XYZ file of C-alpha atoms in Angstrom:
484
model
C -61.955 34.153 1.843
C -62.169 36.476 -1.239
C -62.889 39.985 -1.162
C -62.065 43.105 -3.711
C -60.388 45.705 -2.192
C -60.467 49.683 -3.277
C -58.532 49.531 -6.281
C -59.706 46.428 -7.588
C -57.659 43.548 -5.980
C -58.688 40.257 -5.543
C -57.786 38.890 -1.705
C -57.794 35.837 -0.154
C -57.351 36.206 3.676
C -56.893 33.634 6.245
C -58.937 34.675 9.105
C -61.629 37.752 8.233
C -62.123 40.347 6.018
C -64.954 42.382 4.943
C -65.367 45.363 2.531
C -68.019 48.421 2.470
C -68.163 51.786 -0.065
C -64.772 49.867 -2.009
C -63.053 50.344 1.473
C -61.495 46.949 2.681
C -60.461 45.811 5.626
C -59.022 42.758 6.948
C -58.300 41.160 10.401
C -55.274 38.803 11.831
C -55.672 37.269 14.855
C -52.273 35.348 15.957
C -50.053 38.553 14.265
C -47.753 41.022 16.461
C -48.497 43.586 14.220
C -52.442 43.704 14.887
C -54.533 46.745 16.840
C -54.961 44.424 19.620
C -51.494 42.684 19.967
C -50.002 43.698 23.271
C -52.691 43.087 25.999
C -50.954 44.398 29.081
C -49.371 47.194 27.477
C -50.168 51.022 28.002
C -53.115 51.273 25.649
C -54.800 48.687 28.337
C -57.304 46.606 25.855
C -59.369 44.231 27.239
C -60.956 40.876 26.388
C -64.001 41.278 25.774
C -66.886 39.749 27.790
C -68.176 36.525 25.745
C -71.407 35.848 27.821
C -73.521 38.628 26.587
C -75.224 39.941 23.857
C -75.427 43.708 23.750
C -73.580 46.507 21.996
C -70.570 46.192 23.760
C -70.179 42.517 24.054
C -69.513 39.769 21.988
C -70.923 35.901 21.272
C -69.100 33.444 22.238
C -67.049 32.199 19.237
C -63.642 31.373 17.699
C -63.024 35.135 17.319
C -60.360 36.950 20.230
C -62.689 39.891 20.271
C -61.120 43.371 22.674
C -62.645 46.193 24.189
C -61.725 49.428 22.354
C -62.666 52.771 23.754
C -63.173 56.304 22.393
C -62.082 59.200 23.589
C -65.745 59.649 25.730
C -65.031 55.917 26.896
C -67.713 54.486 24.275
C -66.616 50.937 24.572
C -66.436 48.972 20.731
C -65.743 45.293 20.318
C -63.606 44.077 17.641
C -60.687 41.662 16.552
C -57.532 42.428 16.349
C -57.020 44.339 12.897
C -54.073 44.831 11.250
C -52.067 48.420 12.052
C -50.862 48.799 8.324
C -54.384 49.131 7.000
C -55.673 51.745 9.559
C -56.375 55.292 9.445
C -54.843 57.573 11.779
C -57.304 59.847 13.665
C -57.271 63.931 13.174
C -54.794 64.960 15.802
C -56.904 67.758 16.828
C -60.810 66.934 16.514
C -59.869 63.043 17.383
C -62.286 61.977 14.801
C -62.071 59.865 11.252
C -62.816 61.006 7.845
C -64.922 58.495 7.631
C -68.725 58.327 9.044
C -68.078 54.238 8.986
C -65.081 54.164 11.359
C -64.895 55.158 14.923
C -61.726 57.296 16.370
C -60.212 54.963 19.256
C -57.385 56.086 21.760
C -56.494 52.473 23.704
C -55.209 50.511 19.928
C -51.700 49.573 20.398
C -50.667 50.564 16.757
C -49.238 53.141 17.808
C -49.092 56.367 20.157
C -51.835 58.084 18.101
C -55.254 56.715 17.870
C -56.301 55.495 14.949
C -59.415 55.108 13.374
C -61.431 51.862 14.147
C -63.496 50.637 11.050
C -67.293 49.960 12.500
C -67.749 46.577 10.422
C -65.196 45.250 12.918
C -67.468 45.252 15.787
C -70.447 43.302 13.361
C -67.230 40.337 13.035
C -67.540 39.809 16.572
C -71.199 40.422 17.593
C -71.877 37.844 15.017
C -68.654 35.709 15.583
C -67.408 33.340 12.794
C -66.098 29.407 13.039
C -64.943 26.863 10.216
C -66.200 29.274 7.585
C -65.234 32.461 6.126
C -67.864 35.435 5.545
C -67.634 37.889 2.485
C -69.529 41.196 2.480
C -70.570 43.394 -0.823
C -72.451 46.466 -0.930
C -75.476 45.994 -2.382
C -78.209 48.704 -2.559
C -76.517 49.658 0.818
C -77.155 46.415 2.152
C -74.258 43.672 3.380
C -74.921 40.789 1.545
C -72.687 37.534 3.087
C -71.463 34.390 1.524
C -70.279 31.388 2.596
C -66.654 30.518 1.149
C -63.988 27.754 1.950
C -60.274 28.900 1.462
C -58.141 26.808 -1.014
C -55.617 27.291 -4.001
C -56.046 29.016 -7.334
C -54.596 29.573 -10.585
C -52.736 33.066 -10.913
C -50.621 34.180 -14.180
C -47.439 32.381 -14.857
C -44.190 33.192 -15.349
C -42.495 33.718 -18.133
C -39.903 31.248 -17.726
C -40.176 27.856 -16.216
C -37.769 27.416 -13.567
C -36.455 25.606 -10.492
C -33.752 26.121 -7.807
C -34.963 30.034 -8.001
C -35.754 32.479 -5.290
C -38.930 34.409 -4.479
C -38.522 37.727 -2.294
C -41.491 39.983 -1.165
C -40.370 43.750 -1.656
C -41.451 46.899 0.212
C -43.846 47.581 -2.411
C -45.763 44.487 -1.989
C -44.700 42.781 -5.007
C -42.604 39.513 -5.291
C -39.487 39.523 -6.825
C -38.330 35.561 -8.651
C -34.886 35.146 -9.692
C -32.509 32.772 -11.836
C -33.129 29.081 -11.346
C -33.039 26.392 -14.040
C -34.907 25.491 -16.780
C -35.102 22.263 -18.948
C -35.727 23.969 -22.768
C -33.251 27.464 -21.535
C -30.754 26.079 -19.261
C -29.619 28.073 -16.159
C -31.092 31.554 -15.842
C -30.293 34.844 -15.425
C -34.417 36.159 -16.248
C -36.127 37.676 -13.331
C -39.561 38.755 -13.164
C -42.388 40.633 -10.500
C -45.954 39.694 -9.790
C -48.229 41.605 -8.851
C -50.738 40.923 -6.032
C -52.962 43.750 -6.942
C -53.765 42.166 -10.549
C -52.625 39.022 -10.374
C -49.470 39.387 -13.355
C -46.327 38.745 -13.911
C -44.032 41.189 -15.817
C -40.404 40.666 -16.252
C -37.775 42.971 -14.807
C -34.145 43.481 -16.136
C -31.904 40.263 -16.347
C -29.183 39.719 -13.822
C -25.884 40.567 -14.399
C -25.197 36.616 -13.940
C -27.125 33.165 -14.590
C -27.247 31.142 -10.939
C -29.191 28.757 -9.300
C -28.828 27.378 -5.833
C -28.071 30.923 -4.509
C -29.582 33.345 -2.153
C -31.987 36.495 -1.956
C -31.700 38.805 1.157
C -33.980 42.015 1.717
C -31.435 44.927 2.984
C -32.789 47.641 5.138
C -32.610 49.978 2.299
C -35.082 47.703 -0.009
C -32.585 46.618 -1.880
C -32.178 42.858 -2.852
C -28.746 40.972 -2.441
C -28.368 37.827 -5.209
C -24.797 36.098 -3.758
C -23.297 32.477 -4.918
C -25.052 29.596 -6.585
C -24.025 27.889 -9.435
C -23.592 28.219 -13.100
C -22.335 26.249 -16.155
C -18.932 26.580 -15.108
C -18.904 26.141 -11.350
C -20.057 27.544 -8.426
C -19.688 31.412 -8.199
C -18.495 33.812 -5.321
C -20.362 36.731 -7.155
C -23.307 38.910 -5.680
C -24.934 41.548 -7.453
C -28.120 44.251 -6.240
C -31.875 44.645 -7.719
C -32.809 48.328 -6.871
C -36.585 48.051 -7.377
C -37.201 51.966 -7.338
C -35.205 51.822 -10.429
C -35.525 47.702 -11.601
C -32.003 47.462 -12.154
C -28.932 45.338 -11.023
C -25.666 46.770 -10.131
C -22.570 44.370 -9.202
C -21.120 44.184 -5.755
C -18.122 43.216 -4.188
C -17.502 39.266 -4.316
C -17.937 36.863 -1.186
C -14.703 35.270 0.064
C -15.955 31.762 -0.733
C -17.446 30.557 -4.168
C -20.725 28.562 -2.976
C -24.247 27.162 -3.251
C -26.720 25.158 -1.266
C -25.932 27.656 1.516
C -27.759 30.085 3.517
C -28.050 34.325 3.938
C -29.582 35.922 6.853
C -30.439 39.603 7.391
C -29.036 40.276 10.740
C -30.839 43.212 13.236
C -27.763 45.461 12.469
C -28.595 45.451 9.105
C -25.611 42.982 7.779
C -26.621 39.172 5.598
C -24.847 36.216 7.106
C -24.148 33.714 4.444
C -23.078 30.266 6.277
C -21.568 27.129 4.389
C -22.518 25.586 0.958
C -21.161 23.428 -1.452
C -18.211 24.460 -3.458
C -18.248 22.734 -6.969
C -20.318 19.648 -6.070
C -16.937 18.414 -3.772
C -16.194 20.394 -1.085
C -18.433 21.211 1.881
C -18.099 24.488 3.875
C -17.939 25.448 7.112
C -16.988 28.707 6.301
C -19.501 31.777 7.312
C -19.535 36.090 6.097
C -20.409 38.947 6.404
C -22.027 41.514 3.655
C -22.086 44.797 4.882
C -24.595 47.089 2.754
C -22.700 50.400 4.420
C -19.842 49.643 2.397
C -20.850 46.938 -0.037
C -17.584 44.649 1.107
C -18.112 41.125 2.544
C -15.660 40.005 5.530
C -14.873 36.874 7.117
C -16.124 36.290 10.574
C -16.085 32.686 12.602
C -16.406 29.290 11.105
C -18.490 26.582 11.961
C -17.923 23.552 13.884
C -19.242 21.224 10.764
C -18.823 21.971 7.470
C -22.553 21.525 5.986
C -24.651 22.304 3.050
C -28.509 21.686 1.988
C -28.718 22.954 6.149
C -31.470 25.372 7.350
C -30.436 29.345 9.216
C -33.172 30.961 11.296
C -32.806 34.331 13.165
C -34.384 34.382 16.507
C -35.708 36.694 18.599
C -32.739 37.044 20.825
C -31.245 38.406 17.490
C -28.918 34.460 17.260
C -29.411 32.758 13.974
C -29.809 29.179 14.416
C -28.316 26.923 12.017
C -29.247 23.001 11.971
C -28.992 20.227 10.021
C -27.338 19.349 6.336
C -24.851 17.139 4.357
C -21.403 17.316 6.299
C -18.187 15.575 5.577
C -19.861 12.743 8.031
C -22.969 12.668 6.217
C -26.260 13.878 7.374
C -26.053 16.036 10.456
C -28.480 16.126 13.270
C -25.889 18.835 15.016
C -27.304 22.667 15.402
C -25.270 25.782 16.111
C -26.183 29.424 17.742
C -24.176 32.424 15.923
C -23.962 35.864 18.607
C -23.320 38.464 16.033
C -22.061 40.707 18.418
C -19.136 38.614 19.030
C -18.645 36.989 15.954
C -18.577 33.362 16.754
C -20.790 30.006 16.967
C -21.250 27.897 19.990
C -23.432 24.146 19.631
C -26.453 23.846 21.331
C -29.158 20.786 21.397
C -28.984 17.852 18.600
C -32.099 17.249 16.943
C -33.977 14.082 17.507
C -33.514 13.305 13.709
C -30.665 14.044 11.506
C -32.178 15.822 8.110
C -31.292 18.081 4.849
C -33.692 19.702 2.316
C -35.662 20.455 5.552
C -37.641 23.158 6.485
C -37.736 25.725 9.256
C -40.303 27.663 10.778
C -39.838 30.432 13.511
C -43.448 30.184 15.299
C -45.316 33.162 16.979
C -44.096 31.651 20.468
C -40.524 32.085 19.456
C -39.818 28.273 18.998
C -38.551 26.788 16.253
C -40.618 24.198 13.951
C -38.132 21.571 12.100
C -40.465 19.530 9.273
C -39.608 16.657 6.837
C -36.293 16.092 4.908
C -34.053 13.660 4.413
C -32.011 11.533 6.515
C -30.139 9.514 4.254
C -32.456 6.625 3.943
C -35.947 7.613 3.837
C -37.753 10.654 3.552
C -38.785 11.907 6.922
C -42.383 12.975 8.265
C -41.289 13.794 11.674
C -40.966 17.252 13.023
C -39.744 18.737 16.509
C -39.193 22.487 18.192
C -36.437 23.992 19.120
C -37.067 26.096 22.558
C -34.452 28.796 22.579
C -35.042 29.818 25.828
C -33.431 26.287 27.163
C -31.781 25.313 24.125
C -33.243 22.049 23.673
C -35.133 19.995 21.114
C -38.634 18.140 21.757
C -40.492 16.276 19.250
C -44.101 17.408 17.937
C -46.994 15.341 15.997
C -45.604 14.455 12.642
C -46.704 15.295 9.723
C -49.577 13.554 7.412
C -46.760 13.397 4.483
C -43.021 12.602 4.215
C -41.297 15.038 2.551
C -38.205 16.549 1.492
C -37.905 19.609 -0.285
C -41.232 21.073 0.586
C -41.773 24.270 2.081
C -43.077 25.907 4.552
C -44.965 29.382 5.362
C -45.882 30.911 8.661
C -49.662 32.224 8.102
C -50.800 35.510 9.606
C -52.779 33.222 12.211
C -49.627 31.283 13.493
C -50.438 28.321 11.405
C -47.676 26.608 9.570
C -48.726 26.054 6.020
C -46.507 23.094 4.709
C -46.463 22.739 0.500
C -45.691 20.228 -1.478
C -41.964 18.444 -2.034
C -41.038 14.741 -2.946
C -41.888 11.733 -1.132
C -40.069 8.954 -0.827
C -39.215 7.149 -4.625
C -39.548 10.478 -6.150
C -42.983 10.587 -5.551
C -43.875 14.222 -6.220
C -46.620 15.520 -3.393
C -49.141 18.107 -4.433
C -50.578 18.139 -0.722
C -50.931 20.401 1.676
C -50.709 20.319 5.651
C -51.658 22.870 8.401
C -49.568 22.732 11.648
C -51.496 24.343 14.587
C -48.642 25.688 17.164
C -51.689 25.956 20.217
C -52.328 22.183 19.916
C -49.147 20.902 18.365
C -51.444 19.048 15.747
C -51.326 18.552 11.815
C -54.611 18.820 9.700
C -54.782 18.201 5.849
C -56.117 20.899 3.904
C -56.890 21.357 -0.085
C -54.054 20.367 -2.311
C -52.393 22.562 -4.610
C -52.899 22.393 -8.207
C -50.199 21.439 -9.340
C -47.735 18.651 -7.389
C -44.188 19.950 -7.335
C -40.666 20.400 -5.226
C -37.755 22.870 -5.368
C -40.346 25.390 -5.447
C -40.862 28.645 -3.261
C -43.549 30.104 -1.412
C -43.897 33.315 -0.103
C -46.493 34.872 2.421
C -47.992 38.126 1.065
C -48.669 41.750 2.659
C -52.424 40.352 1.665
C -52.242 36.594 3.921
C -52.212 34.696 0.863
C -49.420 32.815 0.121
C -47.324 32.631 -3.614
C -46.284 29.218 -4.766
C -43.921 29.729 -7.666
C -41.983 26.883 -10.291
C -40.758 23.658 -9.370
C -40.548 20.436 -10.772
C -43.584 18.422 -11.331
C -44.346 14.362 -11.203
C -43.343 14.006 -14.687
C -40.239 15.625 -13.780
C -41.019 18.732 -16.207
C -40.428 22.491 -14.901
C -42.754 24.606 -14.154
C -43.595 28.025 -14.504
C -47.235 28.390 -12.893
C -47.836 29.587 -9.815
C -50.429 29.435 -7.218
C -52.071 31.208 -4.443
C -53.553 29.539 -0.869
């Protein structure tokens, strides 16, 4: 679904959007950060009644449709929209600027009400299924079109590259750094696209050239680059991107030199980087700390297996989950719960399937989705959740494709979207996959332009999601990129 926004930008949505006097808005309907999100809360929204057809009711469809009420208890049905994209009502006259939006006092965005945009209530009188509808103003009429999502073509990079990261700033924008490049070697270039117009411009270099390292979001905006690899070895360095001022500034070293490991943004604000490779020899159990307060990195527990090419997830219990890899036993099915507020790891459940160059997915139900990789033989298709309210592992439906070194992005409707990555035989996959977490199920969907692995993707503030670089079938590096 496509729709131009108020200054000009081109959307694709996964659910529904529409857009009326170059005002856009856009609805989620599986996201905790929607208008509708928290049914038994204090702001006391209510299904709304499917059977009828009236103002204040909905058709029966696909659409969760709620009951929002103004402050004279005017009932309005509408979907779940997104909180970052509404208006906040005038605190004293309780009404909207705008003569198209309706003030509403039971949304669970937040203690004010906020301003509820009328075109939401014509989503769900009319209701919508497999297709997506687009709205323009024309002569003051709504004119709809039928469109089916897929990929397109969006600028490319400047440099081709692999083994790179992709990190969505504050701002919206997505910042790729370092990687590898067949015709410049190992990089140092970093570069920003754009959402709103669909560009790339490039950004200062990093102090270093790396690949194989990490990217963490602080709570101050700030990026953190630590580790990877260069021409010499693997490297204990991390530096900062400040993208208020779209510089880099050095920070203090990690403990360990390492790449093929992972960095996690804990809920006190601190990036847990867990094991890695040292120099293509040694594999590392070793785990620390990166403190943004005070810029200084400090030890903190090992693990039980030393393991790189593994997966870390932070769950909602604030534990990061760490699972799988290449240990000095060879591929490990073993998993391992961090507390940070003690400092140390305990084992939980084995997977079903040992794996590396895996992905992980933390779903809306707070399980965690374990796809593809490899185990050492073959490339895997299987995939299986992680409850961690028991602590156990139960396999799902695999997937269409085996793959390792895919990836894999949680949509704004709960859907996993699963990219790419190489089959078995180095058979480079440019398909695509849809895991629904409500049925457990896999569905194909359209493949991406271009087939590559070692790639990134990265969901948007907009629901579309970035594919950056990789390595094609004929093995050559990339620097397009894509957008689903």
């Amino acid at each position: 679904m496509i729709y131009i926004n108020s200054i000009g930008q081109t959307t694709q949505l996964p659910n529904y959007s529409c857009s009326e006097n170059n005002a856009s808005i856009q609805f989620t309907l599986s996201s905790s950060f929607h208008s509708a999100w928290n049914q038994t809360s204090s702001c006391s929204l209510q299904q709304c009644n499917t059977s009828l057809n009236d103002n204040n009711n909905c058709l029966s469809s696909s659409t969760p449709c709620f009951d929002y009420r103004t402050i004279n208890n005017i009932s309005y049905c509408a979907p779940g929209i997104l909180c970052s994209i509404l208006e906040r009502c005038n605190n004293i006259t309780q009404t909207c600027s705008s003569n198209s939006s309706v003030c509403v006092i039971n949304s669970c965005c937040s203690p004010q009400a906020v301003c509820l945009p009328l075109l939401a209530t014509y989503m769900c009188k009319t209701g919508t299924d497999a297709y997506y509808l687009y709205f323009r103003l024309h002569r003051n009429q709504l004119k709809p079109f039928i469109l089916v999502i897929g990929w397109f073509s969006t600028g490319n990079m400047s440099n081709a590259r692999w083994g790179h990261t992709a990190s969505l700033l504050s701002n919206g924008k997505v910042l790729v750094t370092g990687g590898y490049s067949v015709t410049v070697g190992i990089l140092n270039s970093a570069e920003l696209y754009d959402p709103s117009t669909g560009a790339w411009t490039t950004t200062i270099n990093m102090t270093n050239v790396r690949y194989y390292h990490t990217a963490s979001i602080l709570s101050n905006g700030k990026v953190l680059l630590a580790g990877g690899a260069d021409n010499s070895g693997t490297l204990n360095n991390a530096e900062l991107y400040d993208p208020s001022a779209g510089t880099w500034t050095t920070t203090s070293n990690m403990t360990n030199a390492r790449a093929y490991h992972t960095a996690s943004e804990l809920s006190n604000g601190k990036v847990l980087v867990t094991g890695g490779l040292y120099n293509n020899s040694i594999n590392l159990n070793s785990a620390e700390l990166y403190d943004p307060l005070t810029g200084t990195w400090i030890t903190t527990g090992n693990m039980t297996n030393a393991r790189w090419g593994h997966t870390a997830s932070i769950l909602s219990n604030g534990k990061v989950l760490v699972i799988g890899g290449f240990g000095n036993s060879g591929i490990l099915n073993s998993a391992m719960l961090y507390d940070p507020s003690i400092g140390t790891w305990t084992i939980t459940g084995n997977m079903t399937n040992a794996r590396y160059y895996h992905t992980v997915s933390i779903l809306s139900n707070g399980k965690v989705l374990v796809t593809g990789g490899f185990n050492g033989y073959i490339t895997l298709n299987t995939a299986e959740l992680y409850d961690p309210s028991i602590g156990t592992w139960t396999t799902t439906s695999n997937m269409t494709d085996t793959l390792e070194l895919h990836t894999a992005s949680v949509l704004l409707n709960g859907k996993v979207l699963v990219t790419g990555g190489r089959r078995n035989g180095n058979n480079v996959s440019n398909s695509v996959e849809l895991y629904d977490p409500s049925t457990g199920t896999w569905t194909a969907t359209n493949d991406m332009t271009n087939a590559r692995y070692y790639h990134t993707a990265s969901v948007l503030s907009n629901g579309k999601v970035l594919v950056t670089g990789g390595i094609n079938v004929n093995f050559v590096t990339l620097n397009s990129a894509e957008l689903y």
